[in-house]
PDB file of C-alpha atoms in Angstrom:
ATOM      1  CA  UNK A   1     -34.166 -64.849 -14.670  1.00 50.00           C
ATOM      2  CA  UNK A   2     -35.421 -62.812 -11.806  1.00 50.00           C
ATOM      3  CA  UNK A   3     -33.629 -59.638 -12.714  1.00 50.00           C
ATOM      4  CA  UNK A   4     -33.847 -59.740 -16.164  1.00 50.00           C
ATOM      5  CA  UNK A   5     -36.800 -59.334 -18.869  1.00 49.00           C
ATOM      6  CA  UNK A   6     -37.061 -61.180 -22.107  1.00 50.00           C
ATOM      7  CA  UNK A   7     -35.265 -58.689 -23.756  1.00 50.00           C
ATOM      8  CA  UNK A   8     -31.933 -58.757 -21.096  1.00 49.00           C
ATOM      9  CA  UNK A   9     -32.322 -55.879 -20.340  1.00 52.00           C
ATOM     10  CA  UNK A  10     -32.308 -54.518 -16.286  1.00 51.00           C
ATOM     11  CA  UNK A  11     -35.706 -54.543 -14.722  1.00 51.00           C
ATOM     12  CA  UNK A  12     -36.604 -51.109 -13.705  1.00 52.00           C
ATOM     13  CA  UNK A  13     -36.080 -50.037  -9.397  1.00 52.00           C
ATOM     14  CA  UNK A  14     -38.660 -48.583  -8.607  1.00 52.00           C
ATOM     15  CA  UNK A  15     -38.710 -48.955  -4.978  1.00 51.00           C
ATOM     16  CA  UNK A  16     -34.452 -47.733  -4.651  1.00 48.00           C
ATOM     17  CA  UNK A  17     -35.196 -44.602  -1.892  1.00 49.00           C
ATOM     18  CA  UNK A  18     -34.057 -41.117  -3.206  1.00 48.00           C
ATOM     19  CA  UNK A  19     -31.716 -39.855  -0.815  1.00 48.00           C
ATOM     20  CA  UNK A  20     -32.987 -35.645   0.334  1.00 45.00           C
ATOM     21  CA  UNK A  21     -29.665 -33.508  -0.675  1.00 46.00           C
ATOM     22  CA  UNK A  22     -29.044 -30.381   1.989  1.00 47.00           C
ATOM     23  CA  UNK A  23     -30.276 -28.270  -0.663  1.00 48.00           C
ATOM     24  CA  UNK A  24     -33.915 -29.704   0.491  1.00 47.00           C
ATOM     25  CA  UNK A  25     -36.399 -28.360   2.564  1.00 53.00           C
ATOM     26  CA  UNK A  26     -38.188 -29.627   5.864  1.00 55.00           C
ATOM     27  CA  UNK A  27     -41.672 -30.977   4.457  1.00 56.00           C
ATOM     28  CA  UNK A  28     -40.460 -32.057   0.959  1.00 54.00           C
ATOM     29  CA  UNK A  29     -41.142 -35.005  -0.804  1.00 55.00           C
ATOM     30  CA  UNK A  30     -38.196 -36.867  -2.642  1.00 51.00           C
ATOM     31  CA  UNK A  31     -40.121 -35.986  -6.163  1.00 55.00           C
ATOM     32  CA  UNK A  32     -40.036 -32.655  -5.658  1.00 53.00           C
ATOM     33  CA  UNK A  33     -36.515 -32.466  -5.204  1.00 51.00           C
ATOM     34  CA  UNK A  34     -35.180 -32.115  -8.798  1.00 53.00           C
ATOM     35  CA  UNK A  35     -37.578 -29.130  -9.650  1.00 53.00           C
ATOM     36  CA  UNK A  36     -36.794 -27.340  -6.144  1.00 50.00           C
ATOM     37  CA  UNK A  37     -33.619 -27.560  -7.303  1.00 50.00           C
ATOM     38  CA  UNK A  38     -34.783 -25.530 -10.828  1.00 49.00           C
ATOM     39  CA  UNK A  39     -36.928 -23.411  -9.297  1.00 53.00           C
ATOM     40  CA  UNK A  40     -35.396 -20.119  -8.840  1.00 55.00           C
ATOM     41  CA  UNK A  41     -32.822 -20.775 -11.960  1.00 54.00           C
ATOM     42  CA  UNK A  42     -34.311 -22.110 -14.662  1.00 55.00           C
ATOM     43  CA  UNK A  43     -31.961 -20.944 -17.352  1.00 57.00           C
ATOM     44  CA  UNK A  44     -29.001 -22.204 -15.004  1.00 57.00           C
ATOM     45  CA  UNK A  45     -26.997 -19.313 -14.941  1.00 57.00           C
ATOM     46  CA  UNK A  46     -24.962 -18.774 -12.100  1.00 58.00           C
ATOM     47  CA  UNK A  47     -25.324 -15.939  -9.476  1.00 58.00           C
ATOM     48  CA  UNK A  48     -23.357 -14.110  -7.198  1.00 60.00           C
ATOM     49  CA  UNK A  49     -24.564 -12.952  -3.817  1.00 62.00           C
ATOM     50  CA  UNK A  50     -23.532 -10.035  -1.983  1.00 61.00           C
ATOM     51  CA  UNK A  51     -21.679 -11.993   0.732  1.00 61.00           C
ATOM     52  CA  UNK A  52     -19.423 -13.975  -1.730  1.00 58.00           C
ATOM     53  CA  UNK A  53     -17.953 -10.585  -3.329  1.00 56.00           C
ATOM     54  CA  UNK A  54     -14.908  -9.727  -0.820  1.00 55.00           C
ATOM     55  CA  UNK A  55     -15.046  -6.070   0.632  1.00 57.00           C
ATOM     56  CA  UNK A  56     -12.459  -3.262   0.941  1.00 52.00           C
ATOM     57  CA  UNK A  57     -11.287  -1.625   4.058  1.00 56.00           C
ATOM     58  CA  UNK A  58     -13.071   0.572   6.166  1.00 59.00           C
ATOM     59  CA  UNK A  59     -11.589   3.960   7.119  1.00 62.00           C
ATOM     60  CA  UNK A  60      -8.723   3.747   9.283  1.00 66.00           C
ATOM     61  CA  UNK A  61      -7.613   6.093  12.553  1.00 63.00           C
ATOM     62  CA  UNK A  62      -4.853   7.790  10.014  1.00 67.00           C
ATOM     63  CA  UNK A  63      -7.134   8.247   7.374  1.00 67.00           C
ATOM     64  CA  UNK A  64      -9.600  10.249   9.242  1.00 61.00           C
ATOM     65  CA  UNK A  65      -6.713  11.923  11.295  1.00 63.00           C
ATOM     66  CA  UNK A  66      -5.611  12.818   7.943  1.00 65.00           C
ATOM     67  CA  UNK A  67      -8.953  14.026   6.404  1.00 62.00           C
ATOM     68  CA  UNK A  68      -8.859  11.360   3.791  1.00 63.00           C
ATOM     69  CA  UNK A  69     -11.911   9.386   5.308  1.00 57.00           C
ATOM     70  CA  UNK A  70     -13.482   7.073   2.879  1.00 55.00           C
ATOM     71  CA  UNK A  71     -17.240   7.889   1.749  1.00 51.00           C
ATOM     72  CA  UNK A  72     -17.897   5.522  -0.832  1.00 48.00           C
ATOM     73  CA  UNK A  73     -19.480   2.783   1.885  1.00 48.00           C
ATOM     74  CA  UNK A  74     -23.461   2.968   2.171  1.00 44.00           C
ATOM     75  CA  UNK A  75     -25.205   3.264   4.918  1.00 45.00           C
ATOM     76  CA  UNK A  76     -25.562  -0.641   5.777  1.00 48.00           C
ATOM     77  CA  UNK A  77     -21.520  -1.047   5.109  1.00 47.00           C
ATOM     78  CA  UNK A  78     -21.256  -2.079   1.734  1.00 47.00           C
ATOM     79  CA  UNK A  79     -18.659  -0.970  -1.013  1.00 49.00           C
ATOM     80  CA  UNK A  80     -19.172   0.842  -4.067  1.00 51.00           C
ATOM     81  CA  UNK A  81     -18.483  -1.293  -6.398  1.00 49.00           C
ATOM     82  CA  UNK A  82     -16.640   1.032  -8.655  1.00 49.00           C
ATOM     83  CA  UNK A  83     -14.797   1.643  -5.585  1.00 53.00           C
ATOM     84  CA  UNK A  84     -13.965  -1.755  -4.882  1.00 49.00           C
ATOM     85  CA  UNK A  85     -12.731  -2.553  -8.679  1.00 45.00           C
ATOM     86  CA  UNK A  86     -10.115   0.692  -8.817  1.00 51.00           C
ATOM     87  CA  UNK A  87      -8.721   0.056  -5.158  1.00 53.00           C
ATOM     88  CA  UNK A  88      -8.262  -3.800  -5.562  1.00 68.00           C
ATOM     89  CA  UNK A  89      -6.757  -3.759  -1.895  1.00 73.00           C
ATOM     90  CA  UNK A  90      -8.102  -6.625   0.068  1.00 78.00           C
ATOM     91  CA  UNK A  91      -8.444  -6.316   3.726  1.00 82.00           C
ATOM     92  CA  UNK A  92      -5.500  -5.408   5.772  1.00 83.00           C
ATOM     93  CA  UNK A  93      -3.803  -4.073   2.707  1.00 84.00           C
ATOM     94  CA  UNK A  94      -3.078   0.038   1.962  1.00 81.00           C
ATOM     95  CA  UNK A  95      -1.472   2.238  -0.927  1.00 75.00           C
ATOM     96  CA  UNK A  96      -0.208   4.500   2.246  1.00 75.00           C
ATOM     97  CA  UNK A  97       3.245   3.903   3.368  1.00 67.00           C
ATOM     98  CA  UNK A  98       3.000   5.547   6.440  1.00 71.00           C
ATOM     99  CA  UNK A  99      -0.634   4.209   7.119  1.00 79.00           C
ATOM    100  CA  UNK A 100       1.059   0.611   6.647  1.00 76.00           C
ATOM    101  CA  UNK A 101       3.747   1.600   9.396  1.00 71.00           C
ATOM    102  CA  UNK A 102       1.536   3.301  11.612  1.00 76.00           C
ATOM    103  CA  UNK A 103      -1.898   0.909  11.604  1.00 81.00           C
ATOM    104  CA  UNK A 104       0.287  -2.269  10.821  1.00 82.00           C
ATOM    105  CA  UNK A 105      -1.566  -2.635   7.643  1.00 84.00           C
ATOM    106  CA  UNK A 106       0.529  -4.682   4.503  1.00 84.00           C
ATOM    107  CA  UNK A 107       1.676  -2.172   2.177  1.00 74.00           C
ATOM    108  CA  UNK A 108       0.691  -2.414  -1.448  1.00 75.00           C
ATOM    109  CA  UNK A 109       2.341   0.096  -3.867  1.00 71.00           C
ATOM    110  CA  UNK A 110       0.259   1.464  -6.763  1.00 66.00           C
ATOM    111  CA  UNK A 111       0.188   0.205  -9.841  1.00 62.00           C
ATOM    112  CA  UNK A 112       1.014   3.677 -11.873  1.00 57.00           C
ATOM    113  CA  UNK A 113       3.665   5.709 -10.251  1.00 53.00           C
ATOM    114  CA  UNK A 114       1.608   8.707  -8.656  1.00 53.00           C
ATOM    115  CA  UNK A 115       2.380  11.993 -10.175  1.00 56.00           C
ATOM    116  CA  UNK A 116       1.950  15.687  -9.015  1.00 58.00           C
ATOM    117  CA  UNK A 117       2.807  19.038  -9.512  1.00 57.00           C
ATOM    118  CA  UNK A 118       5.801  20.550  -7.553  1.00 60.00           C
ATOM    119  CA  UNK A 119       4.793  24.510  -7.543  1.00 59.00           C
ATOM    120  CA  UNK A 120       8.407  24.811  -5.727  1.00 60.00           C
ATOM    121  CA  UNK A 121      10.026  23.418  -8.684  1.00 56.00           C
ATOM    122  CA  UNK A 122      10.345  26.067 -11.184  1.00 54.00           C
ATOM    123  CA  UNK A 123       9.227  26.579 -14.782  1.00 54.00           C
ATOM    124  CA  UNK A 124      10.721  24.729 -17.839  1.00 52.00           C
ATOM    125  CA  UNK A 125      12.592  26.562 -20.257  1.00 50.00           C
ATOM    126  CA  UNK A 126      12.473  26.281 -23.772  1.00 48.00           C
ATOM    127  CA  UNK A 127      16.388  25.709 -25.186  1.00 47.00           C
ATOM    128  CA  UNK A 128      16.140  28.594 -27.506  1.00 51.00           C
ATOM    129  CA  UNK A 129      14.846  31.410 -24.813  1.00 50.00           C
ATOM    130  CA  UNK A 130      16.938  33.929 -23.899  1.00 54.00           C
ATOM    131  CA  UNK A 131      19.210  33.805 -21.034  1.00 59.00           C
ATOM    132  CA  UNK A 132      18.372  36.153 -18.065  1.00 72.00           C
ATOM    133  CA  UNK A 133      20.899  38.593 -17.501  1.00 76.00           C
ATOM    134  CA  UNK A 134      21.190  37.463 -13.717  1.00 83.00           C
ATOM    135  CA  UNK A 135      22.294  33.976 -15.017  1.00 88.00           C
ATOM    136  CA  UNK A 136      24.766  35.883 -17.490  1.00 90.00           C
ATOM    137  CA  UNK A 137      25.887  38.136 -14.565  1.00 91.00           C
ATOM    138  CA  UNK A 138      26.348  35.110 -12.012  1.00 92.00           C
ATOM    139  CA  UNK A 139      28.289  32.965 -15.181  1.00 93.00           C
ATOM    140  CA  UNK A 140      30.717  36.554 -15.057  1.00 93.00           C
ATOM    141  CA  UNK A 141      31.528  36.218 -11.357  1.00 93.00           C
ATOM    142  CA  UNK A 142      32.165  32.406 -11.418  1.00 92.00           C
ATOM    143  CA  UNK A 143      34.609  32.957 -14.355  1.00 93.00           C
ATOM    144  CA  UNK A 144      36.400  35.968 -12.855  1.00 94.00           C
ATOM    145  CA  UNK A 145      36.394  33.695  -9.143  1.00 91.00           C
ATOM    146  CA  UNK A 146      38.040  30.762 -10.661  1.00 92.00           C
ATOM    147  CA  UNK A 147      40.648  32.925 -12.709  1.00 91.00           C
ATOM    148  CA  UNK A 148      43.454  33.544 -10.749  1.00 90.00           C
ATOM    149  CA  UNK A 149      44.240  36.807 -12.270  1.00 91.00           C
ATOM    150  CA  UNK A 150      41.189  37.858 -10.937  1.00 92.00           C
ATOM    151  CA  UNK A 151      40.189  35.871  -8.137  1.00 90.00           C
ATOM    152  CA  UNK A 152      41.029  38.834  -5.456  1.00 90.00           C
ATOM    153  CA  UNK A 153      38.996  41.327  -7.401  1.00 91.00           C
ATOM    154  CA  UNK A 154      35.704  39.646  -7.575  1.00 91.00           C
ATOM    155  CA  UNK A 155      34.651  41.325  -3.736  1.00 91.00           C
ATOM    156  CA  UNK A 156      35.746  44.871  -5.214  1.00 91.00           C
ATOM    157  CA  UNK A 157      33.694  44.918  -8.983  1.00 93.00           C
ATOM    158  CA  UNK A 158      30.055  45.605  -9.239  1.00 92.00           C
ATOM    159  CA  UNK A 159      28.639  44.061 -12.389  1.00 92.00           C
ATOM    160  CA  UNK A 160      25.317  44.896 -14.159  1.00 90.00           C
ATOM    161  CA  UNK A 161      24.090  43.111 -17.554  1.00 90.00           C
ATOM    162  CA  UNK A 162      22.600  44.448 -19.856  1.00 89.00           C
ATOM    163  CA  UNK A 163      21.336  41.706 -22.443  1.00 87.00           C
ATOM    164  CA  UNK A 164      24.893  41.221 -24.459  1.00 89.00           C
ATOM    165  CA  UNK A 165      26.926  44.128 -22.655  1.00 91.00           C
ATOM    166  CA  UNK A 166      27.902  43.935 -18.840  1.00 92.00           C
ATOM    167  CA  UNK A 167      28.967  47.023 -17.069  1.00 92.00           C
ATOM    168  CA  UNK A 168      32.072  46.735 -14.320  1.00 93.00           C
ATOM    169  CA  UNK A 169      32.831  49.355 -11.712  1.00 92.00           C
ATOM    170  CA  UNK A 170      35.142  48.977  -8.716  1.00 92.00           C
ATOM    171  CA  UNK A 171      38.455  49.964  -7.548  1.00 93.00           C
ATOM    172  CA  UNK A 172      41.377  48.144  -8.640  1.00 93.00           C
ATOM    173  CA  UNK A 173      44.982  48.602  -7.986  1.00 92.00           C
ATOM    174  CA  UNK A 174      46.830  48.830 -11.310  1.00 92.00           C
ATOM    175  CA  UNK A 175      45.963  49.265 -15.200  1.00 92.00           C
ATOM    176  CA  UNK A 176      46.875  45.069 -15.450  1.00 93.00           C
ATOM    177  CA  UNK A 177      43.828  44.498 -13.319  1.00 93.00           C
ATOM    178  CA  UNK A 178      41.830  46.349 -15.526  1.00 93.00           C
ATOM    179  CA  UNK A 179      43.203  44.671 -18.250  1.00 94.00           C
ATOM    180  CA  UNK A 180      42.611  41.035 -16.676  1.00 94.00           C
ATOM    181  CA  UNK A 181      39.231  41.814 -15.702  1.00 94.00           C
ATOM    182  CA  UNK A 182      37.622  42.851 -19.404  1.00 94.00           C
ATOM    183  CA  UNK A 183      39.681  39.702 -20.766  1.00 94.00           C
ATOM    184  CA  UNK A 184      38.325  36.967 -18.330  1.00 94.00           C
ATOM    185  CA  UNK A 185      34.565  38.789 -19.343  1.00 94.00           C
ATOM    186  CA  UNK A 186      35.206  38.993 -22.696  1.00 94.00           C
ATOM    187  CA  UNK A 187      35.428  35.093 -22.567  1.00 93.00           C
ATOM    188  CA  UNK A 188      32.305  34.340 -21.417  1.00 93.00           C
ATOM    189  CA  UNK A 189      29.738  33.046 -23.394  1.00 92.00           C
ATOM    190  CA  UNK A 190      26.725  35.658 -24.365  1.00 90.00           C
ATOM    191  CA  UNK A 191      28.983  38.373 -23.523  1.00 92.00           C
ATOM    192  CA  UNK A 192      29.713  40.943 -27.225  1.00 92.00           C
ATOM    193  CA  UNK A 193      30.873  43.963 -25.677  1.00 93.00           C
ATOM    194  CA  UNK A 194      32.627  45.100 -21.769  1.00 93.00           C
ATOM    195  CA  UNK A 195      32.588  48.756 -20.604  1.00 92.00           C
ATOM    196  CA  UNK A 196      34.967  49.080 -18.106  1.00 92.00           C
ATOM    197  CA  UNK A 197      33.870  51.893 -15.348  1.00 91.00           C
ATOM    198  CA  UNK A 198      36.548  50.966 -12.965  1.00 92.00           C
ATOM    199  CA  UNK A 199      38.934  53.346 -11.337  1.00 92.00           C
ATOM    200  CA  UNK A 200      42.394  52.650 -10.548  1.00 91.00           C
ATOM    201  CA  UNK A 201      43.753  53.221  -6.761  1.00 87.00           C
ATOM    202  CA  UNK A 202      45.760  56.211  -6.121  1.00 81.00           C
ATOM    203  CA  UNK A 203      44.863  57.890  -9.284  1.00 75.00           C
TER     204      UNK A 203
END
């Protein structure tokens, strides 16, 4: 029983070589390897370094072209990391449609739908406001254009509104023009009370 002890159990190696891993240093003994290895973690919690965390594109030609240079990088190139975490573009990648056509970069669209304010686009109105007597006056003209009663009259009349009661002057040609002209306003919505100021032709 060469290999063996009494109790059959294996007889201890001692002399088996410990092979160095590439995690040891020139100079170091085989013993030492397994606290080296320890050393600088001793609670084994794994670290991050700089070079493993992936960085965001630098400013482009459009951006600064455009004025919309990026200022967050340091002076030794690195990324804000706040930065970095909103953005989530990798490189090669842009939020810019016409950045990605023009610098050939992959466009990524943003995740919330960008909103602004159109200052062209008006004012909302509340449903129960008042109707401006231009609208009420324009309403009048569409109804007397699309009447054909009165479809010939509408480049004669001059029409003012004055919250519920519109004023009409102009020449017409007969009494039944007259006539026509107060009923197609009457009919309009918003519209209580018509003073006819027109004159009749010839009279």
């Amino acid at each position: 029983m060469s290999n063996r002890d009494q109790t059959g159990l294996h007889a201890p190696q001692d002399n088996l070589p410990l092979e160095l891993t590439s995690t040891s240093q020139p100079g170091m003994d085989a013993d030492d390897v397994p606290a080296a290895l320890f050393a600088n973690n001793p609670d084994e919690t794994a670290y991050i370094d700089q070079s493993d965390v992936g960085r965001s594109e630098g400013s482009t030609m459009t951006d600064v072209y455009e004025g919309n240079a990026d200022t967050a990088h340091t002076s030794d190139g690195t990324d804000d990391f706040d930065m970095l975490v909103e953005r989530e573009l990798r490189a090669g990648e842009t939020q810019d449609s016409m950045e990605a056509v023009e610098e050939g970069l992959t466009y990524v669209p943003p995740s919330d739908p960008p909103m602004s304010l159109d200052p062209d686009g008006g004012t909302g109105h509340d449903l129960d406001d008042p109707e401006d007597d231009d609208d009420t006056t324009a309403r009048i003209r569409a109804a007397l254009q699309s009447d054909s009663s009165t479809i010939g009259l509408v480049s004669r009349l001059k029409i003012a509104t004055i919250g519920s009661t519109v004023v009409v002057r102009g020449e017409v040609d007969d009494l039944d023009d007259t006539d026509n002209i107060v009923a197609v306003i009457s009919e309009v919505p918003g519209v209580e009370a018509v003073r006819d100021e027109t004159t009749v032709r010839g009279l």
